[in-house]
Amino acid sequence: MKKILQIALWVASLVMAYFIYDSITGPIRFERIKQDRFAKVIEKLKDIRDVQDAHFAVKGDYAKTYNDLENFVENGKFTITTQRDTSWVEYDKTYRIDVMKQGVVVDTLGYIPVKDSLFKNSDRYKTMKLVPFAKDPNQTFEMQTTVLEKGNYKTPVYMVKVNKSIVLHDLDKDQVTNELKKTGVNDVKGEYISVGSLTEVSNNGNWPTIYDAKINKDNKK
């Protein structure tokens, strides 16, 4: 009986030690996994932003669907131009004299495919819409576009986002709940990881610079 009690106490102490250890290392492990996953998500959001910015530069608006984005990457082209100053003499009918005029001439030098400019030999643009680590392998980022109107000024805007809980779905639920509420300087603030805005003209992401540094470091490995 005494031996059984000793074994039971020994097992209980091991269980307690495990829970103490997990309470200390659990949050550390969660933070490490979270940062690794968020970095991969942000990489994709940056790719989407680059393509949307290119789409706006070439076409004057933002793509509404991922099919439009992929088609633009595969078929779109940047126009390469050069500007030069010029001057000429123009007759002024009012004063009946020749007047020197100055202006700028824009010459088209050629075209560069969007794919070559943004992705070179990579085809990752074909999967940039898919959310990494999501339970559903076909889960895509939410993407919205609209037009902001302020007085007589109208401008297209866009936003791409994913709820953090989708990326962290298989981790500790309490830790995930806490993560959705974070607003610190080194946190991705709020429930979503996002880029762009539907309420202001911006193509910024809501992540801190530590993720940009992490992505650059990981890509150099």
PDB file of C-alpha atoms in Angstrom:
ATOM      1  CA  MET A   1       0.000   0.000   0.000  1.00  0.00           C
ATOM      2  CA  LYS A   2       2.819   2.339   0.907  1.00  0.00           C
ATOM      3  CA  LYS A   3       4.570   1.581  -2.369  1.00  0.00           C
ATOM      4  CA  ILE A   4       1.403   2.292  -4.359  1.00  0.00           C
ATOM      5  CA  LEU A   5       1.039   5.618  -2.562  1.00  0.00           C
ATOM      6  CA  GLN A   6       4.639   6.519  -3.353  1.00  0.00           C
ATOM      7  CA  ILE A   7       4.099   5.730  -7.034  1.00  0.00           C
ATOM      8  CA  ALA A   8       0.910   7.800  -7.076  1.00  0.00           C
ATOM      9  CA  LEU A   9       2.714  10.749  -5.480  1.00  0.00           C
ATOM     10  CA  TRP A  10       5.574  10.374  -7.947  1.00  0.00           C
ATOM     11  CA  VAL A  11       3.172  10.402 -10.912  1.00  0.00           C
ATOM     12  CA  ALA A  12       1.312  13.395  -9.463  1.00  0.00           C
ATOM     13  CA  SER A  13       4.573  15.295  -9.046  1.00  0.00           C
ATOM     14  CA  LEU A  14       5.502  14.571 -12.661  1.00  0.00           C
ATOM     15  CA  VAL A  15       2.122  15.791 -13.861  1.00  0.00           C
ATOM     16  CA  MET A  16       2.420  18.941 -11.771  1.00  0.00           C
ATOM     17  CA  ALA A  17       5.951  19.543 -13.047  1.00  0.00           C
ATOM     18  CA  TYR A  18       4.710  19.195 -16.617  1.00  0.00           C
ATOM     19  CA  PHE A  19       1.926  21.732 -16.109  1.00  0.00           C
ATOM     20  CA  ILE A  20       4.331  24.174 -14.460  1.00  0.00           C
ATOM     21  CA  TYR A  21       6.787  23.717 -17.325  1.00  0.00           C
ATOM     22  CA  ASP A  22       4.040  24.120 -19.921  1.00  0.00           C
ATOM     23  CA  SER A  23       2.689  27.252 -18.232  1.00  0.00           C
ATOM     24  CA  ILE A  24       6.134  28.802 -18.633  1.00  0.00           C
ATOM     25  CA  THR A  25       7.113  27.524 -22.073  1.00  0.00           C
ATOM     26  CA  GLY A  26       3.610  27.498 -23.617  1.00  0.00           C
ATOM     27  CA  PRO A  27       3.367  31.270 -24.185  1.00  0.00           C
ATOM     28  CA  ILE A  28       6.958  31.332 -25.476  1.00  0.00           C
ATOM     29  CA  ARG A  29       6.221  28.548 -27.949  1.00  0.00           C
ATOM     30  CA  PHE A  30       2.973  30.242 -29.007  1.00  0.00           C
ATOM     31  CA  GLU A  31       4.802  33.518 -29.661  1.00  0.00           C
ATOM     32  CA  ARG A  32       7.462  31.792 -31.772  1.00  0.00           C
ATOM     33  CA  ILE A  33       4.916  29.879 -33.875  1.00  0.00           C
ATOM     34  CA  LYS A  34       2.732  32.966 -34.212  1.00  0.00           C
ATOM     35  CA  GLN A  35       5.571  35.130 -35.499  1.00  0.00           C
ATOM     36  CA  ASP A  36       6.662  32.479 -38.002  1.00  0.00           C
ATOM     37  CA  ARG A  37       3.112  32.137 -39.338  1.00  0.00           C
ATOM     38  CA  PHE A  38       2.386  35.856 -39.413  1.00  0.00           C
ATOM     39  CA  ALA A  39       5.605  36.425 -41.370  1.00  0.00           C
ATOM     40  CA  LYS A  40       4.449  33.993 -44.071  1.00  0.00           C
ATOM     41  CA  VAL A  41       1.031  35.669 -44.196  1.00  0.00           C
ATOM     42  CA  ILE A  42       2.604  39.120 -44.483  1.00  0.00           C
ATOM     43  CA  GLU A  43       4.852  37.951 -47.323  1.00  0.00           C
ATOM     44  CA  LYS A  44       1.748  37.065 -49.319  1.00  0.00           C
ATOM     45  CA  LEU A  45       0.015  40.330 -48.441  1.00  0.00           C
ATOM     46  CA  LYS A  46       3.085  42.181 -49.711  1.00  0.00           C
ATOM     47  CA  ASP A  47       2.907  40.298 -53.010  1.00  0.00           C
ATOM     48  CA  ILE A  48      -0.780  41.170 -53.372  1.00  0.00           C
ATOM     49  CA  ARG A  49       0.004  44.804 -52.558  1.00  0.00           C
ATOM     50  CA  ASP A  50       2.779  44.928 -55.169  1.00  0.00           C
ATOM     51  CA  VAL A  51       0.441  43.602 -57.851  1.00  0.00           C
ATOM     52  CA  GLN A  52      -2.397  45.932 -56.837  1.00  0.00           C
ATOM     53  CA  ASP A  53      -0.031  48.925 -56.891  1.00  0.00           C
ATOM     54  CA  ALA A  54       1.160  47.903 -60.352  1.00  0.00           C
ATOM     55  CA  HIS A  55      -2.449  47.443 -61.508  1.00  0.00           C
ATOM     56  CA  PHE A  56      -3.259  50.956 -60.314  1.00  0.00           C
ATOM     57  CA  ALA A  57      -0.173  52.422 -62.005  1.00  0.00           C
ATOM     58  CA  VAL A  58      -1.042  50.818 -65.339  1.00  0.00           C
ATOM     59  CA  LYS A  59      -4.856  50.866 -65.349  1.00  0.00           C
ATOM     60  CA  GLY A  60      -5.800  53.555 -62.835  1.00  0.00           C
ATOM     61  CA  ASP A  61      -7.805  51.289 -60.531  1.00  0.00           C
ATOM     62  CA  TYR A  62      -7.470  48.191 -58.339  1.00  0.00           C
ATOM     63  CA  ALA A  63      -8.338  44.646 -59.367  1.00  0.00           C
ATOM     64  CA  LYS A  64     -11.555  43.365 -57.809  1.00  0.00           C
ATOM     65  CA  THR A  65     -10.784  39.640 -57.983  1.00  0.00           C
ATOM     66  CA  TYR A  66      -7.771  37.371 -57.747  1.00  0.00           C
ATOM     67  CA  ASN A  67      -8.436  36.158 -61.283  1.00  0.00           C
ATOM     68  CA  ASP A  68      -8.048  39.756 -62.439  1.00  0.00           C
ATOM     69  CA  LEU A  69      -4.796  40.059 -60.486  1.00  0.00           C
ATOM     70  CA  GLU A  70      -3.318  36.847 -61.890  1.00  0.00           C
ATOM     71  CA  ASN A  71      -4.357  37.767 -65.421  1.00  0.00           C
ATOM     72  CA  PHE A  72      -2.720  41.165 -64.992  1.00  0.00           C
ATOM     73  CA  VAL A  73       0.534  39.578 -63.813  1.00  0.00           C
ATOM     74  CA  GLU A  74       0.598  37.254 -66.825  1.00  0.00           C
ATOM     75  CA  ASN A  75      -0.463  39.774 -69.471  1.00  0.00           C
ATOM     76  CA  GLY A  76       0.098  43.282 -68.101  1.00  0.00           C
ATOM     77  CA  LYS A  77       3.009  45.490 -69.136  1.00  0.00           C
ATOM     78  CA  PHE A  78       4.735  48.533 -67.690  1.00  0.00           C
ATOM     79  CA  THR A  79       5.405  51.349 -70.144  1.00  0.00           C
ATOM     80  CA  ILE A  80       8.967  52.666 -70.013  1.00  0.00           C
ATOM     81  CA  THR A  81       9.112  56.361 -70.811  1.00  0.00           C
ATOM     82  CA  THR A  82      11.608  59.180 -70.789  1.00  0.00           C
ATOM     83  CA  GLN A  83      10.997  62.907 -70.501  1.00  0.00           C
ATOM     84  CA  ARG A  84      12.909  65.706 -72.154  1.00  0.00           C
ATOM     85  CA  ASP A  85      12.535  69.442 -72.095  1.00  0.00           C
ATOM     86  CA  THR A  86      11.698  71.166 -75.340  1.00  0.00           C
ATOM     87  CA  SER A  87      11.058  74.693 -76.558  1.00  0.00           C
ATOM     88  CA  TRP A  88       9.523  76.239 -79.643  1.00  0.00           C
ATOM     89  CA  VAL A  89       8.424  79.551 -81.074  1.00  0.00           C
ATOM     90  CA  GLU A  90       4.701  80.234 -81.298  1.00  0.00           C
ATOM     91  CA  TYR A  91       3.023  83.251 -82.855  1.00  0.00           C
ATOM     92  CA  ASP A  92       0.846  85.220 -80.401  1.00  0.00           C
ATOM     93  CA  LYS A  93      -2.126  86.597 -82.331  1.00  0.00           C
ATOM     94  CA  THR A  94      -3.022  89.061 -79.592  1.00  0.00           C
ATOM     95  CA  TYR A  95       0.336  90.826 -79.483  1.00  0.00           C
ATOM     96  CA  ARG A  96       1.331  89.839 -83.040  1.00  0.00           C
ATOM     97  CA  ILE A  97       4.750  88.649 -81.985  1.00  0.00           C
ATOM     98  CA  ASP A  98       6.625  85.366 -81.773  1.00  0.00           C
ATOM     99  CA  VAL A  99       6.707  83.961 -78.228  1.00  0.00           C
ATOM    100  CA  MET A 100       9.099  81.330 -76.896  1.00  0.00           C
ATOM    101  CA  LYS A 101       7.228  78.364 -75.396  1.00  0.00           C
ATOM    102  CA  GLN A 102       8.623  75.581 -73.214  1.00  0.00           C
ATOM    103  CA  GLY A 103       7.305  72.144 -72.401  1.00  0.00           C
ATOM    104  CA  VAL A 104       8.077  68.499 -71.769  1.00  0.00           C
ATOM    105  CA  VAL A 105       7.988  65.719 -74.337  1.00  0.00           C
ATOM    106  CA  VAL A 106       7.339  62.165 -73.132  1.00  0.00           C
ATOM    107  CA  ASP A 107       8.850  59.444 -75.306  1.00  0.00           C
ATOM    108  CA  THR A 108       7.932  55.758 -75.032  1.00  0.00           C
ATOM    109  CA  LEU A 109      11.040  53.576 -74.968  1.00  0.00           C
ATOM    110  CA  GLY A 110       9.393  50.191 -74.624  1.00  0.00           C
ATOM    111  CA  TYR A 111       7.475  47.835 -72.373  1.00  0.00           C
ATOM    112  CA  ILE A 112       8.335  45.422 -69.535  1.00  0.00           C
ATOM    113  CA  PRO A 113       6.033  42.498 -68.611  1.00  0.00           C
ATOM    114  CA  VAL A 114       4.625  42.852 -65.103  1.00  0.00           C
ATOM    115  CA  LYS A 115       5.556  39.255 -64.298  1.00  0.00           C
ATOM    116  CA  ASP A 116       9.227  39.810 -65.165  1.00  0.00           C
ATOM    117  CA  SER A 117       9.328  42.994 -63.135  1.00  0.00           C
ATOM    118  CA  LEU A 118       7.624  41.697 -59.980  1.00  0.00           C
ATOM    119  CA  PHE A 119       8.217  37.945 -59.912  1.00  0.00           C
ATOM    120  CA  LYS A 120      10.985  37.157 -62.415  1.00  0.00           C
ATOM    121  CA  ASN A 121      11.034  33.331 -62.707  1.00  0.00           C
ATOM    122  CA  SER A 122       8.719  32.689 -59.750  1.00  0.00           C
ATOM    123  CA  ASP A 123       5.083  31.618 -60.108  1.00  0.00           C
ATOM    124  CA  ARG A 124       4.165  32.323 -56.469  1.00  0.00           C
ATOM    125  CA  TYR A 125       1.614  34.880 -57.683  1.00  0.00           C
ATOM    126  CA  LYS A 126      -0.626  31.912 -58.515  1.00  0.00           C
ATOM    127  CA  THR A 127      -0.965  31.060 -54.813  1.00  0.00           C
ATOM    128  CA  MET A 128      -0.650  34.501 -53.215  1.00  0.00           C
ATOM    129  CA  LYS A 129      -4.409  34.513 -52.574  1.00  0.00           C
ATOM    130  CA  LEU A 130      -4.218  31.413 -50.328  1.00  0.00           C
ATOM    131  CA  VAL A 131      -3.880  31.914 -46.564  1.00  0.00           C
ATOM    132  CA  PRO A 132      -0.899  29.983 -45.122  1.00  0.00           C
ATOM    133  CA  PHE A 133      -1.622  27.560 -42.248  1.00  0.00           C
ATOM    134  CA  ALA A 134      -5.414  27.818 -42.657  1.00  0.00           C
ATOM    135  CA  LYS A 135      -7.419  24.706 -41.816  1.00  0.00           C
ATOM    136  CA  ASP A 136      -9.009  24.887 -45.260  1.00  0.00           C
ATOM    137  CA  PRO A 137      -6.205  24.715 -47.873  1.00  0.00           C
ATOM    138  CA  ASN A 138      -8.407  26.739 -50.249  1.00  0.00           C
ATOM    139  CA  GLN A 139      -8.970  29.573 -47.762  1.00  0.00           C
ATOM    140  CA  THR A 140      -8.316  32.924 -49.458  1.00  0.00           C
ATOM    141  CA  PHE A 141      -7.642  36.404 -48.130  1.00  0.00           C
ATOM    142  CA  GLU A 142     -10.656  38.711 -48.038  1.00  0.00           C
ATOM    143  CA  MET A 143     -10.215  41.386 -50.712  1.00  0.00           C
ATOM    144  CA  GLN A 144     -12.434  44.442 -51.165  1.00  0.00           C
ATOM    145  CA  THR A 145     -12.285  47.506 -53.385  1.00  0.00           C
ATOM    146  CA  THR A 146     -14.286  50.708 -53.413  1.00  0.00           C
ATOM    147  CA  VAL A 147     -14.051  54.365 -54.408  1.00  0.00           C
ATOM    148  CA  LEU A 148     -13.576  57.089 -51.814  1.00  0.00           C
ATOM    149  CA  GLU A 149     -15.381  60.356 -52.459  1.00  0.00           C
ATOM    150  CA  LYS A 150     -14.355  63.586 -50.734  1.00  0.00           C
ATOM    151  CA  GLY A 151     -15.978  66.586 -52.329  1.00  0.00           C
ATOM    152  CA  ASN A 152     -15.151  66.436 -56.028  1.00  0.00           C
ATOM    153  CA  TYR A 153     -12.235  64.101 -55.395  1.00  0.00           C
ATOM    154  CA  LYS A 154     -12.646  60.393 -56.114  1.00  0.00           C
ATOM    155  CA  THR A 155      -9.999  57.726 -55.740  1.00  0.00           C
ATOM    156  CA  PRO A 156     -10.010  53.912 -55.784  1.00  0.00           C
ATOM    157  CA  VAL A 157      -8.921  52.092 -52.614  1.00  0.00           C
ATOM    158  CA  TYR A 158      -8.584  48.451 -51.604  1.00  0.00           C
ATOM    159  CA  MET A 159      -8.097  46.270 -48.548  1.00  0.00           C
ATOM    160  CA  VAL A 160      -6.907  42.683 -48.139  1.00  0.00           C
ATOM    161  CA  LYS A 161      -7.140  40.931 -44.777  1.00  0.00           C
ATOM    162  CA  VAL A 162      -7.407  37.683 -42.840  1.00  0.00           C
ATOM    163  CA  ASN A 163      -8.555  37.029 -39.290  1.00  0.00           C
ATOM    164  CA  LYS A 164      -5.682  35.952 -37.048  1.00  0.00           C
ATOM    165  CA  SER A 165      -7.767  33.067 -35.705  1.00  0.00           C
ATOM    166  CA  ILE A 166      -7.729  31.440 -39.151  1.00  0.00           C
ATOM    167  CA  VAL A 167      -3.931  31.397 -39.141  1.00  0.00           C
ATOM    168  CA  LEU A 168      -3.711  30.235 -35.503  1.00  0.00           C
ATOM    169  CA  HIS A 169      -6.680  27.834 -35.529  1.00  0.00           C
ATOM    170  CA  ASP A 170      -4.774  24.835 -34.123  1.00  0.00           C
ATOM    171  CA  LEU A 171      -3.057  26.636 -31.231  1.00  0.00           C
ATOM    172  CA  ASP A 172      -4.137  27.223 -27.626  1.00  0.00           C
ATOM    173  CA  LYS A 173      -7.560  28.912 -27.695  1.00  0.00           C
ATOM    174  CA  ASP A 174      -6.882  31.191 -24.725  1.00  0.00           C
ATOM    175  CA  GLN A 175      -3.654  32.398 -26.300  1.00  0.00           C
ATOM    176  CA  VAL A 176      -5.460  33.035 -29.583  1.00  0.00           C
ATOM    177  CA  THR A 177      -8.205  35.002 -27.814  1.00  0.00           C
ATOM    178  CA  ASN A 178      -5.572  37.173 -26.149  1.00  0.00           C
ATOM    179  CA  GLU A 179      -3.814  37.681 -29.476  1.00  0.00           C
ATOM    180  CA  LEU A 180      -6.978  39.075 -31.074  1.00  0.00           C
ATOM    181  CA  LYS A 181      -7.036  41.838 -28.453  1.00  0.00           C
ATOM    182  CA  LYS A 182      -3.410  42.944 -28.707  1.00  0.00           C
ATOM    183  CA  THR A 183      -2.618  46.577 -29.541  1.00  0.00           C
ATOM    184  CA  GLY A 184       1.032  46.903 -28.501  1.00  0.00           C
ATOM    185  CA  VAL A 185       3.721  48.632 -30.558  1.00  0.00           C
ATOM    186  CA  ASN A 186       5.238  45.283 -31.583  1.00  0.00           C
ATOM    187  CA  ASP A 187       1.888  43.591 -32.213  1.00  0.00           C
ATOM    188  CA  VAL A 188      -0.306  43.186 -35.255  1.00  0.00           C
ATOM    189  CA  LYS A 189      -3.128  45.262 -33.820  1.00  0.00           C
ATOM    190  CA  GLY A 190      -6.639  43.853 -33.605  1.00  0.00           C
ATOM    191  CA  GLU A 191      -8.278  40.766 -35.052  1.00  0.00           C
ATOM    192  CA  TYR A 192      -6.935  41.002 -38.600  1.00  0.00           C
ATOM    193  CA  ILE A 193      -3.656  41.028 -40.472  1.00  0.00           C
ATOM    194  CA  SER A 194      -4.330  43.481 -43.277  1.00  0.00           C
ATOM    195  CA  VAL A 195      -2.950  45.740 -45.982  1.00  0.00           C
ATOM    196  CA  GLY A 196      -4.638  48.765 -47.529  1.00  0.00           C
ATOM    197  CA  SER A 197      -7.716  50.616 -46.288  1.00  0.00           C
ATOM    198  CA  LEU A 198     -11.301  51.266 -47.337  1.00  0.00           C
ATOM    199  CA  THR A 199     -11.574  54.494 -45.334  1.00  0.00           C
ATOM    200  CA  GLU A 200      -8.406  56.324 -46.388  1.00  0.00           C
ATOM    201  CA  VAL A 201      -5.886  56.366 -49.214  1.00  0.00           C
ATOM    202  CA  SER A 202      -3.249  53.941 -47.951  1.00  0.00           C
ATOM    203  CA  ASN A 203      -1.442  50.791 -49.008  1.00  0.00           C
ATOM    204  CA  ASN A 204       0.220  50.267 -45.636  1.00  0.00           C
ATOM    205  CA  GLY A 205       0.020  47.038 -43.674  1.00  0.00           C
ATOM    206  CA  ASN A 206      -1.003  46.931 -40.007  1.00  0.00           C
ATOM    207  CA  TRP A 207       2.016  44.893 -38.918  1.00  0.00           C
ATOM    208  CA  PRO A 208       5.041  46.269 -37.001  1.00  0.00           C
ATOM    209  CA  THR A 209       8.461  46.591 -38.622  1.00  0.00           C
ATOM    210  CA  ILE A 210       9.801  43.570 -36.733  1.00  0.00           C
ATOM    211  CA  TYR A 211       8.021  41.388 -39.295  1.00  0.00           C
ATOM    212  CA  ASP A 212       9.670  43.163 -42.226  1.00  0.00           C
ATOM    213  CA  ALA A 213      13.040  42.546 -40.587  1.00  0.00           C
ATOM    214  CA  LYS A 214      12.164  38.893 -39.937  1.00  0.00           C
ATOM    215  CA  ILE A 215      11.076  38.325 -43.530  1.00  0.00           C
ATOM    216  CA  ASN A 216      14.263  39.893 -44.889  1.00  0.00           C
ATOM    217  CA  LYS A 217      16.366  37.773 -42.532  1.00  0.00           C
ATOM    218  CA  ASP A 218      14.531  34.543 -43.388  1.00  0.00           C
ATOM    219  CA  ASN A 219      14.831  35.198 -47.131  1.00  0.00           C
ATOM    220  CA  LYS A 220      18.603  35.546 -46.838  1.00  0.00           C
ATOM    221  CA  LYS A 221      18.993  32.081 -45.324  1.00  0.00           C
TER     222      LYS A 221
END
